[in-house]
């Protein structure tokens, strides 16, 4: 049953590189080691790479979960020096140079790349999570989709106008790209896609409220683009509340200071906290638990351990700015860690990580987007088409690309949402 | 917020028809009432109509759940006399003429069509369900997909050859169309689609065992087609065991009398039992809890209540045969119940239900099928293409049709499975 190959079980001859996480950081690191004289093992708790930038479209039933996921082992199937293990890693023992899985198994490494990312942070208000799920994993997206679709079903069944109004009020906390894109797509759905499907409610009267604690949405973008994004959102009917703090979230309401907004559907897109694995490294972390790495992305005192993506805080770049927690940052970090492992194997000094900003881009609804490509800023339809092209290009796996194009085409021309699937599942049954 | 229309809340003037279940029976009944002078309410515990004949393709990760589901209210959106309610109905009170939902709400009817179908039956061995899930709902399919995909992941991670062998053994109980189609598609996946993705196991060595208690598979088909189906399955490497009773199912083994087959993945495709709602009607039921209806599909003593689809047992047809529990039987029954309600409204006598057998068809793997169209029997590739055409034709909703064609085309030409999505979910979290 076994086919002898270079593998984690039997390779003693070549250095073992273990990569934790099959997201953008881990996947691009593994790919960059394709021709290296090493045995690579990618470990992820799920079987799939997730195209996170489109997760908000799964949460709003535009795309299906399988459209933006691809099995990691399928993506790496042609890379003969690499194997993939689906397992939950509980700890890193950097003195023994092993990672320990949930079921107590130890996997040895010579080099380690940690790319396990972040989870949403509730800034000390963990009980809010139940009422305001975040959007990081495909299960998160399914849960938000369930709540979003169920709100309309319950409103249709309700005979109480106040309850209907609360059910048709959607609050998104956090005005970063996720919050903005989620808020921008919702009016399209409530006003167009589903309006004719209901008899007792007018879905076009639904409210979408975007709450941002800071002075503007898309805080990391140039100010002019933030203003344009807010303008475009408001034109779609989204209520944008900047400089507004959420003070409490209950099952049937969000509190903004003294103001109470009756709602049953809140999405949390506000903060990130490191995956708990970072603590087991025993190195300096920032307040969010992220690892303060060396310029070459290695961990202080452990030049054989690299941290990339969201989980890493490299020193500020030459322009004085931090590396943003976006897909590009993770991809480039993953490649840099791989390069530095190759340098070490060749006896050469490692290189510092230099983030090349290829631009920021966020869609707003059906036809608009704002983008800062460094050399030029784009808005409106141009930016939207550019966004479309770019995302199709980067989508991992041909089948997903084609399928997403079909679904987008369908949604675009018919205003219909393709993936409005709701099961008879109790909320408690979903974790 | 309300738009006044004919609806379940305010219509006193026209007769109210309540339809329980949005499957083939319920959907086709509702459609047949489109121009009738009635107010129709379709109630389902989920939001979607499910194209059940393709459920086995979701269970094996060929299609995505959203490819074979469509929101019921979307399918009926243009039908102005109809509304749709997502609710779980707990009882029918036929003396009061109301149905009672889970949350105690009563919905009155003048005419009732019950089309809630069947669940799988374990013939008194309910504890087997945990080890051998059935395949009726989209959640069932997701759960079987999860177990199927996870078996390969665990085998790849295992270092014990016996455990690997057990993990790569798949047992399907029941040789009806579901069992045959499921068994026929599995070798294609283990031998082709995923073979190159693994490093430590040879997925081509996986065993697929189909167990049937009776003397032949596809027992309701002509004998020659049963023999052909068994031959085709065996040519694909499936071990077909007819005349074989399952005597026990444990988490790590299936027992066929004295024989113990070590396996971690068993699918139950063997028996059906009526949805529990039938009992609350207080009318004669068969052993499986199905309702023994009158020739016009009404319930004895309640000419205003009709039962259609799987849940109904009409008197034997003129050829002496029972109505088969397939999509065609439910569609035709739904239409007949609608016709009979229209007859009653017009003061005319009802018509008896006559099932018109349009034929039986089952695929076996990638290129083959067997079919009995009444006037001709087809096998091999011809039958397979006919099957393809027919299923695309009947798939509800344009978007699904297109999406399914894309995914089938992709799977057909590349041997790849599109929907291999596995989350980090504990088995206990899924119901």
PDB file of N, CA, C and O in Angstrom, chain A residues 298-327:
ATOM      1  N   UNK A 298      12.673  35.470  10.460  1.00  0.00           N
ATOM      2  CA  UNK A 298      12.944  34.415  11.438  1.00  0.00           C
ATOM      3  C   UNK A 298      12.612  34.925  12.835  1.00  0.00           C
ATOM      4  O   UNK A 298      12.385  36.117  13.061  1.00  0.00           O
ATOM      5  N   UNK A 299      12.559  33.985  13.753  1.00  0.00           N
ATOM      6  CA  UNK A 299      12.171  34.291  15.123  1.00  0.00           C
ATOM      7  C   UNK A 299      13.434  34.574  15.933  1.00  0.00           C
ATOM      8  O   UNK A 299      14.435  33.875  15.761  1.00  0.00           O
ATOM      9  N   UNK A 300      13.455  35.581  16.811  1.00  0.00           N
ATOM     10  CA  UNK A 300      14.656  35.885  17.590  1.00  0.00           C
ATOM     11  C   UNK A 300      15.150  34.635  18.331  1.00  0.00           C
ATOM     12  O   UNK A 300      14.370  33.975  19.020  1.00  0.00           O
ATOM     13  N   UNK A 301      16.413  34.317  18.144  1.00  0.00           N
ATOM     14  CA  UNK A 301      17.004  33.174  18.843  1.00  0.00           C
ATOM     15  C   UNK A 301      16.788  31.847  18.150  1.00  0.00           C
ATOM     16  O   UNK A 301      17.363  30.838  18.534  1.00  0.00           O
ATOM     17  N   UNK A 302      15.904  31.807  17.119  1.00  0.00           N
ATOM     18  CA  UNK A 302      15.673  30.570  16.373  1.00  0.00           C
ATOM     19  C   UNK A 302      15.726  30.843  14.878  1.00  0.00           C
ATOM     20  O   UNK A 302      14.698  30.962  14.217  1.00  0.00           O
ATOM     21  N   UNK A 303      16.940  30.916  14.341  1.00  0.00           N
ATOM     22  CA  UNK A 303      17.049  31.255  12.913  1.00  0.00           C
ATOM     23  C   UNK A 303      16.452  30.211  11.985  1.00  0.00           C
ATOM     24  O   UNK A 303      16.299  30.459  10.798  1.00  0.00           O
ATOM     25  N   UNK A 304      16.069  29.050  12.522  1.00  0.00           N
ATOM     26  CA  UNK A 304      15.471  27.993  11.685  1.00  0.00           C
ATOM     27  C   UNK A 304      13.939  28.067  11.687  1.00  0.00           C
ATOM     28  O   UNK A 304      13.277  27.283  11.011  1.00  0.00           O
ATOM     29  N   UNK A 305      13.381  29.015  12.449  1.00  0.00           N
ATOM     30  CA  UNK A 305      11.923  29.158  12.505  1.00  0.00           C
ATOM     31  C   UNK A 305      11.522  30.503  11.883  1.00  0.00           C
ATOM     32  O   UNK A 305      12.029  31.550  12.278  1.00  0.00           O
ATOM     33  N   UNK A 306      10.614  30.450  10.922  1.00  0.00           N
ATOM     34  CA  UNK A 306      10.132  31.664  10.268  1.00  0.00           C
ATOM     35  C   UNK A 306       8.633  31.828  10.520  1.00  0.00           C
ATOM     36  O   UNK A 306       7.909  30.837  10.617  1.00  0.00           O
ATOM     37  N   UNK A 307       8.206  33.073  10.636  1.00  0.00           N
ATOM     38  CA  UNK A 307       6.773  33.340  10.764  1.00  0.00           C
ATOM     39  C   UNK A 307       6.383  34.292   9.636  1.00  0.00           C
ATOM     40  O   UNK A 307       7.071  35.292   9.405  1.00  0.00           O
ATOM     41  N   UNK A 308       5.297  33.967   8.921  1.00  0.00           N
ATOM     42  CA  UNK A 308       4.892  34.802   7.788  1.00  0.00           C
ATOM     43  C   UNK A 308       3.397  35.093   7.840  1.00  0.00           C
ATOM     44  O   UNK A 308       2.653  34.455   8.587  1.00  0.00           O
ATOM     45  N   UNK A 309       2.995  36.068   7.042  1.00  0.00           N
ATOM     46  CA  UNK A 309       1.570  36.409   6.949  1.00  0.00           C
ATOM     47  C   UNK A 309       1.103  37.221   8.135  1.00  0.00           C
ATOM     48  O   UNK A 309       1.893  37.861   8.835  1.00  0.00           O
ATOM     49  N   UNK A 310      -0.190  37.192   8.344  1.00  0.00           N
ATOM     50  CA  UNK A 310      -0.862  37.895   9.437  1.00  0.00           C
ATOM     51  C   UNK A 310      -0.217  37.747  10.795  1.00  0.00           C
ATOM     52  O   UNK A 310      -0.293  38.638  11.639  1.00  0.00           O
ATOM     53  N   UNK A 311       0.348  36.560  11.031  1.00  0.00           N
ATOM     54  CA  UNK A 311       0.840  36.231  12.367  1.00  0.00           C
ATOM     55  C   UNK A 311       2.143  36.939  12.673  1.00  0.00           C
ATOM     56  O   UNK A 311       2.543  37.055  13.830  1.00  0.00           O
ATOM     57  N   UNK A 312       2.821  37.440  11.651  1.00  0.00           N
ATOM     58  CA  UNK A 312       4.141  38.036  11.833  1.00  0.00           C
ATOM     59  C   UNK A 312       4.060  39.557  11.846  1.00  0.00           C
ATOM     60  O   UNK A 312       3.262  40.153  11.133  1.00  0.00           O
ATOM     61  N   UNK A 313       4.893  40.180  12.686  1.00  0.00           N
ATOM     62  CA  UNK A 313       5.064  41.626  12.631  1.00  0.00           C
ATOM     63  C   UNK A 313       6.530  41.887  12.288  1.00  0.00           C
ATOM     64  O   UNK A 313       7.383  41.907  13.161  1.00  0.00           O
ATOM     65  N   UNK A 314       6.830  42.061  11.005  1.00  0.00           N
ATOM     66  CA  UNK A 314       8.212  42.393  10.638  1.00  0.00           C
ATOM     67  C   UNK A 314       8.505  43.834  11.057  1.00  0.00           C
ATOM     68  O   UNK A 314       7.575  44.618  11.295  1.00  0.00           O
ATOM     69  N   UNK A 315       9.781  44.198  11.149  1.00  0.00           N
ATOM     70  CA  UNK A 315      10.103  45.602  11.440  1.00  0.00           C
ATOM     71  C   UNK A 315       9.476  46.484  10.370  1.00  0.00           C
ATOM     72  O   UNK A 315       9.249  46.032   9.244  1.00  0.00           O
ATOM     73  N   UNK A 316       9.186  47.771  10.706  1.00  0.00           N
ATOM     74  CA  UNK A 316       8.585  48.660   9.707  1.00  0.00           C
ATOM     75  C   UNK A 316       9.416  48.699   8.430  1.00  0.00           C
ATOM     76  O   UNK A 316      10.636  48.588   8.472  1.00  0.00           O
ATOM     77  N   UNK A 317       8.749  48.824   7.293  1.00  0.00           N
ATOM     78  CA  UNK A 317       9.432  48.870   6.011  1.00  0.00           C
ATOM     79  C   UNK A 317      10.143  50.217   5.847  1.00  0.00           C
ATOM     80  O   UNK A 317       9.988  51.118   6.679  1.00  0.00           O
ATOM     81  N   UNK A 318      10.889  50.360   4.768  1.00  0.00           N
ATOM     82  CA  UNK A 318      11.695  51.566   4.556  1.00  0.00           C
ATOM     83  C   UNK A 318      10.826  52.832   4.517  1.00  0.00           C
ATOM     84  O   UNK A 318      11.266  53.908   4.888  1.00  0.00           O
ATOM     85  N   UNK A 319       9.557  52.697   4.081  1.00  0.00           N
ATOM     86  CA  UNK A 319       8.660  53.853   4.088  1.00  0.00           C
ATOM     87  C   UNK A 319       8.048  54.102   5.468  1.00  0.00           C
ATOM     88  O   UNK A 319       7.189  54.952   5.636  1.00  0.00           O
ATOM     89  N   UNK A 320       8.504  53.326   6.459  1.00  0.00           N
ATOM     90  CA  UNK A 320       8.038  53.536   7.824  1.00  0.00           C
ATOM     91  C   UNK A 320       6.720  52.873   8.132  1.00  0.00           C
ATOM     92  O   UNK A 320       6.231  52.915   9.251  1.00  0.00           O
ATOM     93  N   UNK A 321       6.105  52.214   7.122  1.00  0.00           N
ATOM     94  CA  UNK A 321       4.783  51.616   7.327  1.00  0.00           C
ATOM     95  C   UNK A 321       4.894  50.143   7.693  1.00  0.00           C
ATOM     96  O   UNK A 321       5.844  49.464   7.290  1.00  0.00           O
ATOM     97  N   UNK A 322       3.926  49.604   8.416  1.00  0.00           N
ATOM     98  CA  UNK A 322       3.933  48.165   8.696  1.00  0.00           C
ATOM     99  C   UNK A 322       3.483  47.399   7.450  1.00  0.00           C
ATOM    100  O   UNK A 322       2.895  47.954   6.532  1.00  0.00           O
ATOM    101  N   UNK A 323       3.786  46.093   7.427  1.00  0.00           N
ATOM    102  CA  UNK A 323       3.305  45.229   6.351  1.00  0.00           C
ATOM    103  C   UNK A 323       1.819  44.968   6.585  1.00  0.00           C
ATOM    104  O   UNK A 323       1.437  44.535   7.673  1.00  0.00           O
ATOM    105  N   UNK A 324       0.950  45.260   5.607  1.00  0.00           N
ATOM    106  CA  UNK A 324      -0.494  45.071   5.848  1.00  0.00           C
ATOM    107  C   UNK A 324      -0.859  43.585   5.906  1.00  0.00           C
ATOM    108  O   UNK A 324      -0.201  42.752   5.290  1.00  0.00           O
ATOM    109  N   UNK A 325      -1.907  43.280   6.646  1.00  0.00           N
ATOM    110  CA  UNK A 325      -2.341  41.890   6.820  1.00  0.00           C
ATOM    111  C   UNK A 325      -3.236  41.434   5.687  1.00  0.00           C
ATOM    112  O   UNK A 325      -4.357  41.015   5.911  1.00  0.00           O
ATOM    113  N   UNK A 326      -2.738  41.501   4.471  1.00  0.00           N
ATOM    114  CA  UNK A 326      -3.523  41.107   3.300  1.00  0.00           C
ATOM    115  C   UNK A 326      -2.850  39.939   2.593  1.00  0.00           C
ATOM    116  O   UNK A 326      -1.721  39.566   2.913  1.00  0.00           O
ATOM    117  N   UNK A 327      -3.564  39.388   1.621  1.00  0.00           N
ATOM    118  CA  UNK A 327      -3.060  38.216   0.898  1.00  0.00           C
ATOM    119  C   UNK A 327      -1.664  38.457   0.329  1.00  0.00           C
ATOM    120  O   UNK A 327      -0.776  37.612   0.442  1.00  0.00           O
TER     121      UNK A 327
END
